[in-house]
Amino acid sequence: MRVTVIGVGTRHGGDAAGLAVVTALEARALPRSVALVRCERPLPDLLEALAGADAAIVVDAARSDHAARGARRVAPAELADVATTSSHGFGVARALALAEALGRAPARVELVAIEGEGDADVEAAARIVVELLASLTAAEG
Amino acid sequence: MAEPPGTRSARRIIRVGAIARVEGEGALHLVVESGRVTDLRLEIYEPPRFFEAFARGRRADELPDLMARICGICPVAYQMSAVHALESAWGVPVHPGVRALRRLYYAGEWIESHLLHMTFLAAPDFLGLDDGIEIARIHRAEVERALALRKIGNRILILLGGRSVNPVGVRIGGFHRLPTGAELQALADDLRRARGEALALLRWFASLPVPSRPQDVELVALRHPQEYPMNEGRVVSSQGLDVAADAFEDVFEETQVEHSTALRCRLRARGRYLVGPLARVSLNADRLSPAAAAAREELAHRFERPDPASSVFARGIEVVQAIDAALEAIVRFEPPSPRDASPPVSPRAAVGRAATEAPRGTLFVAVETDAEGIVQRLRIVPPTSQNQGQIEEDLRALAPSVLGLSDDRARRACEAAIRDYDPCISCATHFLTLTVERRPPRCA
């Protein structure tokens, strides 16, 4: 199974968290079938990154009314309540919807949101991604 | 009790709140009484104003990077107007190779910005759909075509700007890095293929039920002796204005209105005017590339009178034009030496003014530095502030025709009219909220 882990964000402040997770994952031993990608823009970068994978894990900085900050998995249905930090309103939710409409979306898409910009938040998100990768591999087996 | 829509005697207040993000927050407040507009306010609050204050006291060579932060869609425009103003102030020579690359760089931004607006912001209005996602489901081939074209614009920004978001490749006098011949050749091959795709996309837009709303408005754009304007030219208008770009502060004035923290720009002599693709295509038709000119000819009936609703066609023509301008820049490119690409600059106490053509229209910048190159004054006049007066006038004329519509349709009609101008706030206008209040006529 080809899995693409996509860190979304720009290089400034808390918005860089998704990119920092990719950097953290680069230091870990991951299966060869896992690709790590950095995306600065949901459109077109995320749309491109989603194409060709069997599954994708999208990691992005976010803000919401959720009581607990830090890193957590987000269901696609929750995206409406989570404002990802992106420019011009074309965020992760719309890029995923567009990929779906164009038939470019992988069969399975997992979302990890990070509310916070500390090293601990990035590490926590990286751990969630590693657990997701393990479950995806197990499901395949 | 509220009266139903269409009641001619009703006082109807249409409030479109929170036109948010990008160049700031804004709202539309419209009051119609007995079929007559008694109050209309387009309220826009523009963060670029803060940049004028941020820049004071900073080194002028920081401006290209600072200006790129103003907008995620048109950073090149802000960078270009700023470096031209500084080069004018300090007498920095610009190598022809640098000039060609700047034209290529700007073309990339036009391609990206215009296609985003045409496909994801404007097309839903013509098709009666909610957003670009719905269009992708129904018109997949056209959306894929637009995305593939946008990707080329994105590549150009990355090639010359180092990255597509807040690009950092520009410096006073040139670029920090020159592209290789192989990089430019690969780009040229894709651009040649793109021209046909851009024309096909424009034909699709021409097949859509795009409304018509002709009106009397003065069109303003840059005009260059030989080229379709991007980085330089005189400021001309449909009513005979013809001045050097560095005289813009003499001809235009910014005023403040009570309902908005944003300044709005007007011609000192005649008031409101329109900048942007429609003005450029109308005032520079004889500077279009052969393919873009032929496309404009096919749509000539849409340009007989200034019609903001025809702006989508002007954008489509300019996508073709930008592709051809990019190709020409690559074909004629003569690489500058590293020194010419990054020339040494000597700050001086001076004032420089420049204008370039942002995707949305003419962008004026004036900058004053001291002898050490520290910014003393920065003035930015973005296209959105220049078009505000015309947008209000357009809405004022449109208002009586929406009085009989439901609240939702009235809101959609007003939003669509605003979107025709592709203000930098247009992406947020999809999230507008509308409150409608209907009251009986007030007693005299």
XYZ file of C-alpha atoms in Angstrom:
585
model
C 0.000 0.000 0.000
C 1.377 3.398 -1.008
C 0.858 5.822 1.828
C 1.651 9.528 1.541
C 2.110 11.596 4.677
C 1.487 15.226 3.805
C 2.529 18.070 6.067
C 0.627 21.238 5.180
C 1.737 24.725 6.150
C 3.953 27.700 5.570
C 7.217 28.335 7.333
C 5.978 30.924 9.751
C 4.924 30.512 13.374
C 2.337 27.935 14.287
C 1.427 27.369 10.648
C 4.767 25.548 10.241
C 3.665 22.687 12.524
C 2.584 20.392 9.680
C 5.944 20.824 7.985
C 7.757 20.222 11.281
C 5.995 16.872 11.652
C 7.374 15.781 8.280
C 10.853 16.812 9.424
C 10.403 14.780 12.613
C 9.259 11.750 10.610
C 12.267 11.967 8.302
C 14.423 11.050 11.257
C 12.473 7.837 11.858
C 12.669 4.487 10.104
C 9.495 4.256 8.057
C 8.395 1.607 5.535
C 9.700 2.195 2.014
C 6.149 2.472 0.719
C 5.630 5.629 2.772
C 6.268 8.951 1.055
C 6.727 12.184 3.005
C 5.599 15.385 1.300
C 5.537 19.039 2.326
C 2.751 21.250 0.981
C 2.737 25.016 1.216
C -0.626 25.465 -0.445
C -3.698 23.250 -0.307
C -4.213 24.295 -3.909
C -2.383 23.047 -5.913
C 0.216 21.305 -3.698
C -2.109 19.166 -1.570
C -4.222 18.243 -4.573
C -1.096 17.011 -6.358
C 0.214 15.150 -3.331
C -3.029 13.249 -2.843
C -2.921 11.819 -6.345
C -1.468 8.350 -6.796
C -1.559 7.214 -3.165
C -3.693 4.389 -1.777
C -3.943 6.209 1.525
C -2.935 9.630 2.757
C -2.313 11.115 6.169
C -2.688 14.903 6.139
C -1.139 16.869 8.994
C -1.940 20.550 9.423
C -2.000 23.294 12.017
C -5.534 24.100 13.083
C -7.637 26.030 15.491
C -10.990 25.088 16.898
C -13.193 25.315 19.967
C -11.955 21.904 21.069
C -11.143 21.989 24.759
C -7.888 20.082 24.527
C -5.035 21.619 22.571
C -2.175 19.661 21.089
C -2.274 16.988 18.381
C -5.295 14.827 17.616
C -6.953 12.907 14.855
C -9.829 14.690 13.165
C -12.677 13.058 11.326
C -13.419 14.504 7.888
C -16.863 15.513 9.132
C -15.216 17.604 11.844
C -13.346 19.732 9.347
C -16.184 22.207 9.111
C -15.586 23.028 12.774
C -11.820 23.190 12.478
C -10.343 26.232 10.795
C -7.081 25.162 9.226
C -4.677 28.038 8.833
C -4.510 28.625 5.117
C -4.625 31.629 2.849
C -7.558 32.817 0.800
C -10.077 30.409 2.198
C -8.946 27.461 0.130
C -7.950 25.217 2.975
C -7.477 21.519 3.519
C -11.202 20.782 3.661
C -11.869 22.315 0.259
C -8.775 20.740 -1.290
C -9.926 17.309 -0.052
C -13.423 17.933 -1.385
C -11.991 19.017 -4.716
C -9.783 15.912 -4.887
C -12.852 13.799 -4.187
C -14.865 15.583 -6.889
C -12.069 15.107 -9.410
C -11.579 11.451 -8.509
C -8.065 12.127 -7.260
C -8.600 11.310 -3.584
C -7.016 8.166 -2.142
C -9.375 5.473 -0.876
C -8.499 6.386 2.684
C -7.586 9.802 4.065
C -6.633 10.371 7.702
C -6.369 13.842 9.206
C -4.172 14.973 12.072
C -4.688 18.483 13.459
C -2.189 20.348 15.618
C -3.331 23.164 17.874
C -0.092 24.517 19.218
C 3.393 25.009 17.924
C 5.614 23.535 20.581
C 8.019 20.648 20.058
C 5.813 18.448 22.231
C 2.817 19.091 19.949
C 4.870 18.230 16.870
C 6.224 15.077 18.550
C 2.726 14.044 19.568
C 1.503 14.485 16.007
C 4.428 12.435 14.690
C 3.527 9.635 17.107
C -0.080 9.670 15.911
C 1.129 9.424 12.303
C 3.379 6.469 13.151
C 0.463 4.696 14.867
C -1.743 5.358 11.855
C 0.925 3.984 9.532
C 1.101 0.835 11.648
C -2.663 0.352 11.563
C -2.788 0.936 7.816
C -0.065 -1.660 7.280
C -1.805 -4.112 9.622
C -5.100 -3.609 7.829
C -3.379 -4.409 4.550
C -1.832 -7.572 6.003
C -44.099 42.348 10.553
C -41.813 41.875 7.607
C -43.212 42.574 4.199
C -42.606 40.127 1.380
C -39.875 40.724 -1.171
C -40.993 42.821 -4.078
C -43.199 45.142 -2.093
C -42.358 48.359 -3.897
C -43.080 50.587 -0.968
C -40.966 48.575 1.419
C -37.825 49.894 2.969
C -35.418 47.078 2.553
C -32.029 46.864 4.196
C -29.635 44.354 2.729
C -26.671 43.856 4.979
C -23.844 41.652 3.746
C -21.591 41.325 6.733
C -18.022 40.195 7.237
C -16.477 40.357 3.816
C -13.422 39.047 5.530
C -9.758 38.184 5.006
C -6.963 38.863 2.622
C -6.982 42.633 2.208
C -9.093 43.046 5.282
C -12.582 42.883 6.557
C -15.511 44.405 4.845
C -19.250 44.432 4.508
C -22.004 45.661 2.256
C -24.845 47.759 3.630
C -27.651 48.557 1.224
C -30.933 50.342 1.888
C -33.592 50.541 -0.808
C -36.768 52.568 -0.284
C -39.586 52.595 -2.809
C -37.257 51.204 -5.440
C -34.623 53.863 -4.799
C -31.258 53.336 -3.148
C -31.102 55.617 -0.133
C -27.919 54.250 1.389
C -25.107 52.047 0.097
C -21.811 51.450 1.814
C -19.082 49.049 0.790
C -17.005 48.809 3.908
C -13.509 47.443 3.385
C -10.676 47.468 5.873
C -7.306 46.869 4.304
C -4.347 45.404 6.187
C -1.866 46.616 3.509
C -2.146 49.984 5.189
C -0.378 48.553 8.190
C 2.520 47.547 5.994
C 3.129 51.181 5.178
C 3.762 51.803 8.870
C 5.672 48.540 9.415
C 8.147 49.526 6.718
C 9.068 52.879 8.231
C 12.472 52.707 9.876
C 13.411 49.442 8.180
C 16.093 48.947 5.528
C 14.686 49.447 2.049
C 16.361 46.269 0.802
C 13.990 44.375 3.097
C 11.008 45.687 1.146
C 10.855 42.979 -1.563
C 10.409 40.289 1.100
C 8.137 42.406 3.303
C 5.889 43.354 0.401
C 5.485 39.706 -0.598
C 3.712 39.154 2.732
C 0.887 41.526 1.878
C -1.019 39.080 -0.282
C -0.900 35.340 -0.835
C -2.288 35.659 -4.351
C -0.480 38.689 -5.762
C 2.872 38.963 -3.931
C 4.706 39.575 -7.218
C 2.745 42.759 -7.862
C 3.719 44.227 -4.503
C 7.333 43.174 -4.946
C 7.541 44.583 -8.455
C 6.016 47.975 -7.706
C 8.314 48.336 -4.681
C 11.562 47.413 -6.448
C 10.750 49.645 -9.411
C 10.088 52.549 -7.043
C 13.379 51.936 -5.213
C 15.340 51.542 -8.441
C 13.872 54.817 -9.628
C 14.813 56.508 -6.357
C 18.383 55.193 -6.264
C 19.132 55.172 -9.977
C 19.704 51.414 -10.176
C 20.112 50.147 -13.767
C 18.069 47.071 -14.675
C 19.649 44.598 -17.100
C 17.437 43.560 -20.047
C 17.731 39.935 -18.904
C 16.394 40.877 -15.459
C 13.594 42.814 -17.120
C 12.651 39.737 -19.165
C 12.633 37.527 -16.070
C 10.423 40.018 -14.247
C 7.939 39.830 -17.084
C 8.021 36.044 -16.871
C 7.587 36.209 -13.089
C 4.608 38.567 -13.381
C 3.046 36.378 -16.080
C 3.154 33.460 -13.645
C 1.178 35.456 -11.109
C -1.423 36.557 -13.664
C -1.926 32.953 -14.766
C -2.384 31.712 -11.204
C -4.565 34.549 -9.998
C -6.844 34.790 -13.030
C -7.522 31.061 -13.179
C -8.309 30.889 -9.474
C -10.851 33.639 -9.891
C -12.372 32.424 -13.147
C -12.779 28.810 -12.108
C -13.427 28.840 -8.396
C -14.908 32.260 -7.705
C -16.688 33.485 -10.836
C -17.830 30.324 -12.624
C -20.184 29.221 -9.805
C -22.111 32.473 -10.324
C -22.627 31.747 -14.012
C -23.638 28.137 -13.423
C -25.864 28.751 -10.424
C -23.715 26.508 -8.266
C -22.437 27.036 -4.759
C -18.708 26.635 -5.336
C -15.883 25.267 -7.426
C -16.250 21.832 -5.855
C -19.665 21.438 -7.455
C -18.245 22.606 -10.759
C -15.513 19.980 -10.493
C -18.159 17.270 -10.143
C -20.138 18.453 -13.155
C -17.465 19.976 -15.403
C -14.444 17.906 -14.440
C -12.501 18.366 -17.699
C -12.690 22.151 -17.495
C -11.581 22.233 -13.855
C -8.713 19.842 -14.604
C -7.707 22.100 -17.509
C -7.733 25.171 -15.257
C -5.728 23.375 -12.566
C -3.105 22.227 -15.072
C -2.736 25.792 -16.350
C -2.500 27.184 -12.826
C 0.256 24.709 -12.096
C 2.405 26.352 -14.764
C 1.915 29.731 -13.094
C 2.858 28.156 -9.779
C 6.032 26.683 -11.313
C 7.073 30.105 -12.595
C 6.641 31.609 -9.126
C 8.717 28.862 -7.546
C 11.402 29.107 -10.244
C 11.964 32.835 -9.788
C 10.610 33.445 -6.305
C 12.040 30.378 -4.592
C 8.608 29.368 -3.335
C 5.013 30.041 -4.283
C 3.927 31.434 -0.913
C 5.550 34.734 0.086
C 8.297 34.350 -2.564
C 11.759 35.623 -1.685
C 13.694 35.564 -4.965
C 13.465 39.279 -5.790
C 16.049 41.876 -4.851
C 16.564 45.507 -5.806
C 18.048 45.431 -9.309
C 17.472 41.769 -9.989
C 17.061 38.279 -8.577
C 18.972 36.348 -5.933
C 19.160 33.326 -8.248
C 18.944 33.033 -12.009
C 17.116 30.110 -13.596
C 19.180 27.695 -15.681
C 18.725 27.324 -19.415
C 17.333 23.823 -18.910
C 14.745 25.075 -16.415
C 13.588 27.775 -18.808
C 13.492 25.373 -21.759
C 11.295 22.903 -19.875
C 8.983 25.744 -18.941
C 8.811 26.984 -22.535
C 7.764 23.527 -23.749
C 4.880 23.476 -21.252
C 3.876 27.055 -22.093
C 3.609 26.229 -25.812
C 1.183 23.423 -24.991
C -0.687 25.626 -22.531
C -1.771 28.261 -25.055
C -4.270 25.908 -26.735
C -5.588 24.790 -23.355
C -6.099 28.402 -22.268
C -8.004 29.177 -25.457
C -10.182 26.090 -24.968
C -10.977 27.165 -21.405
C -11.873 30.660 -22.580
C -14.232 29.178 -25.184
C -15.941 27.220 -22.402
C -16.467 30.402 -20.399
C -17.839 32.068 -23.530
C -20.463 29.320 -23.701
C -21.733 30.065 -20.170
C -24.660 32.404 -19.442
C -22.501 35.308 -18.282
C -24.733 38.321 -17.555
C -24.220 41.773 -19.004
C -24.125 45.030 -17.023
C -22.646 47.781 -19.233
C -22.077 51.129 -17.603
C -20.286 54.403 -17.967
C -16.995 54.361 -16.156
C -13.543 55.707 -16.905
C -11.048 52.902 -17.519
C -7.475 53.346 -16.260
C -4.425 51.199 -16.991
C -0.751 51.369 -17.816
C 0.247 51.585 -21.457
C 3.677 50.685 -22.837
C 4.992 51.792 -26.252
C 5.410 48.214 -27.490
C 4.216 45.692 -24.933
C 1.056 44.685 -23.172
C 1.600 46.415 -19.818
C 2.934 44.615 -16.779
C 5.968 46.231 -15.185
C 5.993 49.666 -16.771
C 4.175 52.216 -18.877
C 2.349 55.522 -18.705
C -0.954 55.825 -16.877
C -3.701 56.297 -19.464
C -7.483 56.314 -19.403
C -10.479 56.030 -21.684
C -11.090 59.752 -21.133
C -7.722 60.986 -22.253
C -5.588 60.782 -19.134
C -1.956 60.232 -20.152
C 0.695 60.832 -17.485
C 3.970 59.285 -16.385
C 3.494 56.621 -13.732
C 5.613 58.572 -11.258
C 3.091 61.415 -11.425
C 0.297 59.325 -9.947
C 0.249 61.243 -6.681
C -0.526 64.404 -8.661
C -3.438 62.862 -10.545
C -5.041 60.536 -8.008
C -6.004 61.187 -4.432
C -6.933 58.897 -1.584
C -9.784 59.903 0.659
C -11.204 58.511 3.847
C -14.874 57.767 4.311
C -16.608 57.468 7.625
C -17.796 53.890 7.233
C -14.409 52.364 6.404
C -10.882 52.463 7.714
C -9.648 51.839 4.183
C -8.606 54.734 2.050
C -10.256 54.875 -1.333
C -8.648 56.302 -4.411
C -10.238 58.660 -6.945
C -9.138 60.709 -9.904
C -8.748 64.282 -8.692
C -10.442 65.539 -11.866
C -13.309 63.112 -12.293
C -13.762 60.807 -9.317
C -14.404 57.091 -9.646
C -12.685 54.907 -12.212
C -11.932 51.260 -12.931
C -8.608 49.431 -13.043
C -7.991 45.771 -13.817
C -8.160 43.269 -16.675
C -11.197 44.878 -18.312
C -9.434 48.270 -18.399
C -6.172 46.743 -19.633
C -7.778 44.709 -22.394
C -9.824 47.723 -23.504
C -6.968 50.240 -23.464
C -4.265 47.922 -24.775
C -6.069 45.769 -27.332
C -3.418 46.655 -29.909
C -0.677 45.340 -27.612
C -2.116 41.840 -27.219
C -0.303 38.840 -28.687
C -1.816 37.501 -31.930
C -3.555 34.604 -30.134
C -4.909 36.849 -27.367
C -5.992 39.481 -29.901
C -7.856 36.848 -31.934
C -9.594 35.653 -28.756
C -10.605 39.217 -27.948
C -11.927 39.675 -31.470
C -14.188 36.649 -31.052
C -15.580 38.308 -27.928
C -15.609 41.862 -29.331
C -19.303 42.297 -28.529
C -18.439 41.963 -24.808
C -16.054 44.936 -24.977
C -18.139 47.496 -26.853
C -18.928 49.278 -23.574
C -17.265 48.883 -20.179
C -19.071 45.955 -18.598
C -17.779 44.616 -15.274
C -19.507 41.321 -16.004
C -17.207 40.914 -19.020
C -14.170 40.961 -16.736
C -14.101 37.167 -16.722
C -13.456 37.233 -20.463
C -10.762 39.870 -20.035
C -9.102 37.552 -17.514
C -9.306 34.621 -19.904
C -7.755 36.716 -22.682
C -5.028 37.797 -20.285
C -4.235 34.185 -19.402
C -3.469 33.642 -23.106
C -1.570 36.933 -23.163
C 0.451 35.983 -20.073
C 1.377 32.620 -21.582
C 2.608 34.349 -24.741
C 4.434 37.044 -22.754
C 6.128 34.336 -20.679
C 7.175 32.463 -23.809
C 8.516 35.603 -25.416
C 10.475 36.456 -22.279
C 12.091 33.012 -22.314
C 12.840 32.985 -26.037
C 14.440 36.442 -25.957
C 16.182 35.947 -22.623
C 19.846 36.871 -22.600
C 21.322 35.832 -19.248
C 22.830 38.680 -17.280
C 26.142 38.217 -15.536
C 25.855 37.417 -11.822
C 26.812 41.030 -11.115
C 24.105 42.346 -13.425
C 21.541 40.007 -11.862
C 22.462 41.201 -8.368
C 23.931 44.664 -8.935
C 25.447 46.615 -6.070
C 23.127 49.412 -4.981
C 23.968 52.720 -3.333
C 21.236 54.120 -1.117
C 20.530 57.803 -1.281
C 18.038 60.208 0.188
C 15.372 60.169 -2.497
C 11.773 59.492 -3.404
C 10.807 56.889 -5.989
C 7.402 56.180 -7.475
C 6.293 53.331 -9.687
C 3.230 51.546 -10.975
C 2.850 47.988 -12.235
C -0.161 45.953 -13.256
C -1.270 43.539 -10.551
C -3.747 40.863 -11.667
C -6.536 43.036 -10.236
C -5.247 46.329 -11.635
C -2.700 49.077 -11.341
C -0.700 49.045 -8.123
C 1.012 52.314 -7.196
C 3.910 52.535 -4.751
C 5.832 55.572 -3.527
C 8.833 55.139 -1.256
C 11.124 57.667 0.378
C 14.459 56.711 1.885
C 17.193 58.560 3.734
C 20.873 58.524 2.743
C 21.413 55.245 4.635
C 18.612 53.507 2.756
C 16.151 53.542 5.640
C 12.501 53.829 4.628
C 11.026 57.154 5.724
C 7.692 56.878 3.939
C 5.892 54.144 2.055
C 2.633 54.573 0.221
C 0.761 51.691 -1.356
C -2.328 52.208 -3.490
C -3.711 48.745 -4.308
C -6.257 48.108 -7.055
C -8.993 47.112 -4.642
C -9.026 50.550 -3.034
C -9.141 52.166 -6.476
C -12.151 50.142 -7.590
C -14.228 50.664 -4.448
C -16.045 53.723 -5.756
C -16.967 51.974 -8.992
C -18.114 48.843 -7.132
C -20.462 50.973 -5.036
C -21.798 52.729 -8.135
C -22.347 49.369 -9.825
C -24.246 48.041 -6.805
C -26.295 51.225 -6.623
C -27.435 50.668 -10.200
C -28.043 46.966 -9.574
C -29.999 47.384 -6.336
C -33.479 48.164 -7.700
C -33.397 44.995 -9.796
C -32.729 42.777 -6.755
C -35.503 44.277 -4.656
C -38.023 41.737 -5.882
C -35.756 38.766 -5.252
C -35.658 36.528 -2.210
C -33.079 37.362 0.425
C -30.761 34.607 -0.751
C -30.986 35.560 -4.406
C -30.508 39.244 -3.577
C -27.380 38.395 -1.619
C -26.082 36.215 -4.429
C -26.673 38.952 -7.012
C -24.815 41.539 -4.932
C -21.948 39.154 -4.217
C -21.643 38.177 -7.873
C -21.431 41.839 -8.872
C -18.671 42.405 -6.300
C -16.849 39.308 -7.526
C -16.789 40.647 -11.087
C -14.090 43.024 -9.842
C -12.093 40.191 -8.266
C -11.285 42.308 -5.246
C -8.688 40.688 -3.066
C -11.555 40.132 -0.644
C -13.455 38.091 -3.211
C -12.461 34.707 -1.828
C -14.162 35.675 1.411
C -17.325 36.897 -0.236
C -18.381 33.280 -0.518
C -18.823 33.310 3.244
C -20.905 36.409 3.523
C -23.835 36.501 5.835
C -26.863 38.529 4.927
C -29.520 40.069 7.056
C -32.543 41.622 5.439
C -34.869 43.992 7.164
C -38.110 45.071 5.537
C -40.009 47.991 6.935
C -42.882 50.089 5.756
C -41.970 53.486 4.364
C -41.001 56.052 6.939
C -43.373 58.929 7.460
C -42.210 62.105 5.819
